Short mmCIF file of C-alpha atoms in Angstrom, two decimals:
data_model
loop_
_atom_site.label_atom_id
_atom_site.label_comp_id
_atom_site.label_asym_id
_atom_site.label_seq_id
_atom_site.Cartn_x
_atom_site.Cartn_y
_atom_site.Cartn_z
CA UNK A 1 88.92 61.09 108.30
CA UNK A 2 91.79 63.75 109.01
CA UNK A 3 94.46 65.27 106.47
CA UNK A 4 98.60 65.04 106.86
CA UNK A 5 99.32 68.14 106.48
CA UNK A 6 102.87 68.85 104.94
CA UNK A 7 103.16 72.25 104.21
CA UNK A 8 104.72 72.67 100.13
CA UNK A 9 106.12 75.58 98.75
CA UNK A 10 103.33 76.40 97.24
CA UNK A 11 101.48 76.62 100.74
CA UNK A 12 104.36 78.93 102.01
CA UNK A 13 103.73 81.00 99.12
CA UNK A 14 100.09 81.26 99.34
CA UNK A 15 100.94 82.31 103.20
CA UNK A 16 103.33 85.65 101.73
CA UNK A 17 100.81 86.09 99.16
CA UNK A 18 97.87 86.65 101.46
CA UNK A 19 100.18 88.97 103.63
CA UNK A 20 101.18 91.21 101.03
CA UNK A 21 97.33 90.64 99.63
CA UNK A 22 95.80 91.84 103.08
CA UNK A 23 98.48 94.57 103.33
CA UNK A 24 97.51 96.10 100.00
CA UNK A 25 93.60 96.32 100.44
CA UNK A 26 94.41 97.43 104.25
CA UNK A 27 96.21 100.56 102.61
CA UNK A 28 93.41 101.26 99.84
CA UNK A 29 94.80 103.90 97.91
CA UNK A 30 98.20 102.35 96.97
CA UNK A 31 101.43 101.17 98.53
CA UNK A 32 105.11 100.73 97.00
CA UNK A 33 107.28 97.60 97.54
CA UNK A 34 109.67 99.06 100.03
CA UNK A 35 106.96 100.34 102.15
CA UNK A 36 105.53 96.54 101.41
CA UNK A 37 108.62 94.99 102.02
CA UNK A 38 108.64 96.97 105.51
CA UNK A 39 105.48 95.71 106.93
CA UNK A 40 104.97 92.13 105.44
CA UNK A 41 108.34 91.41 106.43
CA UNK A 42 108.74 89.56 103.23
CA UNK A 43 112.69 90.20 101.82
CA UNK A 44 112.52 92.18 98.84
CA UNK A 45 113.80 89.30 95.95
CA UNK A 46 110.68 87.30 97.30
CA UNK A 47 108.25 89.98 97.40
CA UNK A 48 109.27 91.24 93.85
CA UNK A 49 108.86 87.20 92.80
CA UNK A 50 105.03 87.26 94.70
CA UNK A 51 104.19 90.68 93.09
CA UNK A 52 104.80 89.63 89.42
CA UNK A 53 102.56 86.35 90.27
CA UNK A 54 99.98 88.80 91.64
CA UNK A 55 100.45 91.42 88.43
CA UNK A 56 99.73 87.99 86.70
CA UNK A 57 96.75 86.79 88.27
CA UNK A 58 95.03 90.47 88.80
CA UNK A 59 95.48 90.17 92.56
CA UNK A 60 96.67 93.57 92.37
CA UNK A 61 97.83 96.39 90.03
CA UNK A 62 100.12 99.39 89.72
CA UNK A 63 98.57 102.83 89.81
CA UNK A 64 100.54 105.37 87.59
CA UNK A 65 103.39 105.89 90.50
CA UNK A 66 104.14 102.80 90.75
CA UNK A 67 102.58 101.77 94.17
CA UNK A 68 100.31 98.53 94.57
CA UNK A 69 96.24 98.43 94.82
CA UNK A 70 93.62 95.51 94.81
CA UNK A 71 93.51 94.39 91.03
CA UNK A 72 89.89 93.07 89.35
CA UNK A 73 90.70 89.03 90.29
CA UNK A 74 91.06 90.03 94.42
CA UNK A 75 87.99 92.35 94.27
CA UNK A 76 85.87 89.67 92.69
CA UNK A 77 86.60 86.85 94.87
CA UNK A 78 86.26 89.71 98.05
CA UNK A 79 82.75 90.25 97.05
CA UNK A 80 80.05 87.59 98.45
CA UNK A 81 77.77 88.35 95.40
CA UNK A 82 79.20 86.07 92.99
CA UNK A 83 82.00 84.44 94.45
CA UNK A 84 81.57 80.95 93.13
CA UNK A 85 81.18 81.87 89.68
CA UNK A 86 84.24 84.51 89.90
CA UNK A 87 86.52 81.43 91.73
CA UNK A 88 85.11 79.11 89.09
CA UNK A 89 86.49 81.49 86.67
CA UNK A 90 89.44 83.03 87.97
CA UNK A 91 90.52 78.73 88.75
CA UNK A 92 89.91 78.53 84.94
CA UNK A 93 92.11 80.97 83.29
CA UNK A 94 94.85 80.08 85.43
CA UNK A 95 94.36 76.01 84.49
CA UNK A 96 94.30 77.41 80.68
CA UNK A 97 97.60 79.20 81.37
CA UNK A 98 99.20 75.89 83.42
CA UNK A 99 97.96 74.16 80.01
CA UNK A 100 99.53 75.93 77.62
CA UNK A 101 103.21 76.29 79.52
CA UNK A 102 103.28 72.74 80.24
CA UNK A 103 102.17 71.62 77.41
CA UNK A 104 99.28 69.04 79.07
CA UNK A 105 96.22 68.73 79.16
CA UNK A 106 95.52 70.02 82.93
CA UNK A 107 93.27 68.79 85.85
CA UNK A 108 91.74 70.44 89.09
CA UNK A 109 90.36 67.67 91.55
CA UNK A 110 89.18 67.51 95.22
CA UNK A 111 88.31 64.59 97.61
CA UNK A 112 84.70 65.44 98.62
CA UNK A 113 82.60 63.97 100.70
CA UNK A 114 85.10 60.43 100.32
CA UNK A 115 84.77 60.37 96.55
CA UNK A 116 87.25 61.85 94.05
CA UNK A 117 85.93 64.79 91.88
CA UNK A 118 87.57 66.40 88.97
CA UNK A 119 85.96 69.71 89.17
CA UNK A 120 87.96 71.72 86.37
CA UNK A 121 89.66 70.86 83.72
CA UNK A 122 91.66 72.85 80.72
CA UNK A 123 92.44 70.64 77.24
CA UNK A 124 92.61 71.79 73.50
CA UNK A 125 92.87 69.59 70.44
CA UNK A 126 96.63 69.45 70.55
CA UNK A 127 96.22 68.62 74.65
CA UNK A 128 93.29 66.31 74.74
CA UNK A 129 91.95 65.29 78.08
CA UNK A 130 92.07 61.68 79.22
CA UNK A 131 89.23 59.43 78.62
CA UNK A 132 87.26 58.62 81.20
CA UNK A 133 86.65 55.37 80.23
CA UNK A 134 86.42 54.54 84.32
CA UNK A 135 84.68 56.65 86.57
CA UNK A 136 87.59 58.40 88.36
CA UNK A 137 85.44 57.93 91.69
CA UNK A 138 85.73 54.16 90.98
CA UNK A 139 89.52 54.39 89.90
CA UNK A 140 91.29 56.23 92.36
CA UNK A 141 93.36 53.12 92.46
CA UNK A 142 94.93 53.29 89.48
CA UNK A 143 95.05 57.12 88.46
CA UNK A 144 97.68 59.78 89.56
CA UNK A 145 94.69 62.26 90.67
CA UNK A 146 93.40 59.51 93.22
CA UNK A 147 96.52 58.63 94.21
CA UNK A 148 97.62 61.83 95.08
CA UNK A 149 94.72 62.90 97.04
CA UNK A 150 94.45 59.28 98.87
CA UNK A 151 97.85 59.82 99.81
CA UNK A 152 96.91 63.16 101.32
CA UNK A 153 94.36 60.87 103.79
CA UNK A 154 94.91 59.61 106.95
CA UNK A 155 95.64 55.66 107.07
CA UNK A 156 91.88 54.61 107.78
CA UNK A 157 90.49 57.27 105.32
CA UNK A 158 92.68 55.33 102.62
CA UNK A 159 90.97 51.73 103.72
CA UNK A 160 87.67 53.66 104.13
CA UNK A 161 88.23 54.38 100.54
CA UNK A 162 89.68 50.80 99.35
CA UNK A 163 86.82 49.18 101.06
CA UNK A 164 84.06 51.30 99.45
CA UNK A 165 86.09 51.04 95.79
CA UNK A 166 87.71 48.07 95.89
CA UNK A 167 90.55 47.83 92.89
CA UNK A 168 89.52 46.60 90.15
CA UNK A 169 92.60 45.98 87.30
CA UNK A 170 92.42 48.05 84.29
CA UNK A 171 95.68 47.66 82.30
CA UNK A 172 98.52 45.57 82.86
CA UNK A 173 100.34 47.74 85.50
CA UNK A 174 97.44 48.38 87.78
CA UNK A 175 97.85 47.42 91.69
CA UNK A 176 95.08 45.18 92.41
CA UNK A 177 96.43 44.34 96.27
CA UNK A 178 95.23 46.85 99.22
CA UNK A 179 98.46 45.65 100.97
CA UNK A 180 100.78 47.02 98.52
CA UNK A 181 98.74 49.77 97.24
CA UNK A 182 98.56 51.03 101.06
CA UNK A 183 102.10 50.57 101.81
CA UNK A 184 103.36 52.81 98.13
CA UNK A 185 101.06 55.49 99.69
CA UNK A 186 102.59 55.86 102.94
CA UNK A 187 105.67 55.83 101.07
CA UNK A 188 104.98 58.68 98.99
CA UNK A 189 106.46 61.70 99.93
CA UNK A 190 103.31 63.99 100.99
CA UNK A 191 105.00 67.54 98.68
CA UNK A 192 105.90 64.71 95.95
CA UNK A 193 104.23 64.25 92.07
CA UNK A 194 102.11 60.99 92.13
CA UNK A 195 102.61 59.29 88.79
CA UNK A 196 100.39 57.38 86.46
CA UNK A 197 102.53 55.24 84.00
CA UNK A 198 99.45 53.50 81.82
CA UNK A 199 97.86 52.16 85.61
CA UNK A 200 94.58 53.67 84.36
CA UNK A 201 94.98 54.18 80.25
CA UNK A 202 97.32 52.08 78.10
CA UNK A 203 98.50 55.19 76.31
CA UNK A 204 98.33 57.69 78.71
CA UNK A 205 100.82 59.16 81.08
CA UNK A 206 99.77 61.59 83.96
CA UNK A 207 101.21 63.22 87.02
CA UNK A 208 99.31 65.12 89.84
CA UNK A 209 101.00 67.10 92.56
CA UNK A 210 98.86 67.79 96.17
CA UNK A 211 96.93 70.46 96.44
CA UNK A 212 95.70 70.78 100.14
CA UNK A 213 93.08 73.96 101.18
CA UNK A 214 91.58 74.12 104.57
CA UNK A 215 90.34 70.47 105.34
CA UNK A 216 89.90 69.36 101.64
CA UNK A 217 92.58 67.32 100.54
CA UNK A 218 92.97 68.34 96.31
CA UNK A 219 95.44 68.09 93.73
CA UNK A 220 96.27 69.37 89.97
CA UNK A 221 97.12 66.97 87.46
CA UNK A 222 98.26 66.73 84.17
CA UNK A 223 97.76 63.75 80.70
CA UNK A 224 100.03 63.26 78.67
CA UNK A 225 100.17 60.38 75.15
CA UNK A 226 102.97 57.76 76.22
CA UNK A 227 105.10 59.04 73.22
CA UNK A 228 105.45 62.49 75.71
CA UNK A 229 106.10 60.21 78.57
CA UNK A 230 109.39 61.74 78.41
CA UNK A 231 108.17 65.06 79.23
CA UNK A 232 106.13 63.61 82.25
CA UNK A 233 108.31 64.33 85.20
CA UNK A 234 109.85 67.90 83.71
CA UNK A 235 106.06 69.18 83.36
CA UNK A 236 105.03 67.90 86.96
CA UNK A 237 107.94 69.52 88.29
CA UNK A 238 106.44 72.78 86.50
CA UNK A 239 103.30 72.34 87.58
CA UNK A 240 104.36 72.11 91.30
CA UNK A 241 105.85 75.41 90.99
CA UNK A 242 103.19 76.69 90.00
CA UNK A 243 100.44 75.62 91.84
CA UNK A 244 100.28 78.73 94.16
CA UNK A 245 98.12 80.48 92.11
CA UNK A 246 95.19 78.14 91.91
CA UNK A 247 95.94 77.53 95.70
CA UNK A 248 95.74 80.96 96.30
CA UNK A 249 92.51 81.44 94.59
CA UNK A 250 91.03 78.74 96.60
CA UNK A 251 92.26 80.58 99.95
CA UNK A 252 91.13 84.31 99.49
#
C-alpha cells in the first residue's frame, strides 16, 4: 500500500516549525527573532506567526530578554523516557483547545495496519462525541474520518480496504457501490475536508481534514448535531488551519 502525498499548509508549516525548532535547541541558551529570522531563512511576518504557535504549544519560551529557548512541550517529546505518554498528552491538550474554538466535538485518527483507528478524541457535554453505533473499522465507508484517510491511499489500498469491509448501508445517504465510492475518492482533492452529511448517523454532521506523518496516512475530524450543520464547513476550514500543531507534535 503507498500514500499520495500532497503536501498542505499545514505540512509546510510543520517544515518552518521544525527549522526554527532545531535552530533554537542548537543555540541552547537563547536566540532572538532577527538572529532567527537570519539563519532559518524564514521572512520575519511568518516566523513571528510560527513563534506565537510555538509560545502556544510550549515548543519554546522567552527568557527575560526576549530571546527564544526550548519550552517544557519540546523537551518532553526530546526525551526517550516517556515519549509516548508526553505525545499522548501534549496531542490531547491541543485536541481540547481545537474543541473548544471550533466548537465540535474533535477527533484524532490513523490508518494502521489497514484498519481505521480513532486514537484521541476531545468532547464535553455541550460537544458530545458521535456514537459509535458502527465500528468505525467496519464504516470507513460511510464516515468523514474513513473517507479522508482512504482517500489518502493509493488506488489498490482503497479496494484492499473495500474488499476486506465491504459497505454495508447505514442511513439513507450511504454509498453502498465500490464503483462510485472509488471514483468520489479519486475525486477528492488530497488538502480538501471530507464530509459526512448523515452517511454514517442520521443526526450527525462531521468533517475531517488529512493529516499525513511519515508513512501513516491520519486525519482530524470533527461531529457536529445536523441543526449545526450550518457551521460544518466554517469549522473544517478552522480546523485545517490549525492542524499544524498536532502535526507537529507527531513529527518532533
Amino acid at each position: 500500500m503507498a500514500l499520495r502525498h500532497e503536501p498542505t499548509a499545514s505540512y509546510h508549516s510543520v517544515q518552518d516549525a521544525l527549522r526554527v525548532l532545531e535552530t533554537v535547541a542548537r543555540r541552547g541558551t537563547g536566540i532572538n527573532e532577527t538572529e532567527l529570522a537570519r539563519e532559518t531563512g524564514i521572512a520575519t511576518e511568518r516566523l513571528t506567526t510560527l513563534l506565537r504557535m510555538l509560545r502556544r504549544e510550549a515548543y519554546v519560551e522567552q527568557i527575560t530578554d526576549g530571546a527564544y529557548v526550548a519550552g517544557a512541550a519540546f523537551t518532553r517529546l526530546g526525551s526517550a523516557d516517556g515519549h509516548r505518554q508526553a505525545l499522548r498528552d501534549t496531542l490531547q491538550r491541543t485536541l481540547d483547545r481545537l474543541r473548544d474554538s471550533v466548537g465540535a466535538a474533535v477527533y484524532l485518527s490513523r490508518y494502521v495496519d489497514g484498519e481505521v483507528s480513532v486514537t484521541q478524541y476531545a468532547d464535553s457535554p455541550a460537544t458530545p462525541k458521535v456514537n459509535e453505533w458502527v465500528d468505525f473499522r467496519h464504516s470507513a465507508h460511510a464516515t468523514a474520518v474513513g473517507k479522508s484517510l482512504l482517500t489518502q491511499l493509493d488506488h489498490e489500498g482503497r479496494r484492499d480496504h473495500l474488499a476486506r469491509h465491504r459497505p454495508a448501508r447505514l442511513t439513507s445517504r450511504t454509498i453502498t457501490s465500490d464503483r462510485l465510492l472509488l471514483s468520489k475518492l479519486a475525486a477528492q482533492p488530497p488538502t480538501a475536508p471530507v464530509l459526512d452529511l448523515q452517511e454514517y448517523a442520521v443526526g450527525t454532521v462531521c468533517a475531517a481534514v488529512p493529516l499525513t506523518a511519515g508513512s501513516t496516512a491520519g486525519c482530524l475530524a470533527l461531529s457536529l448535531p445536523l441543526e449545526h450543520a450550518h457551521r460544518l464547513r466554517r469549522a473544517a476550514d478552522a480546523l485545517n488551519r490549525n492542524a499544524a500543531p498536532v502535526l507537529l507534535s507527531l513529527a518532533i
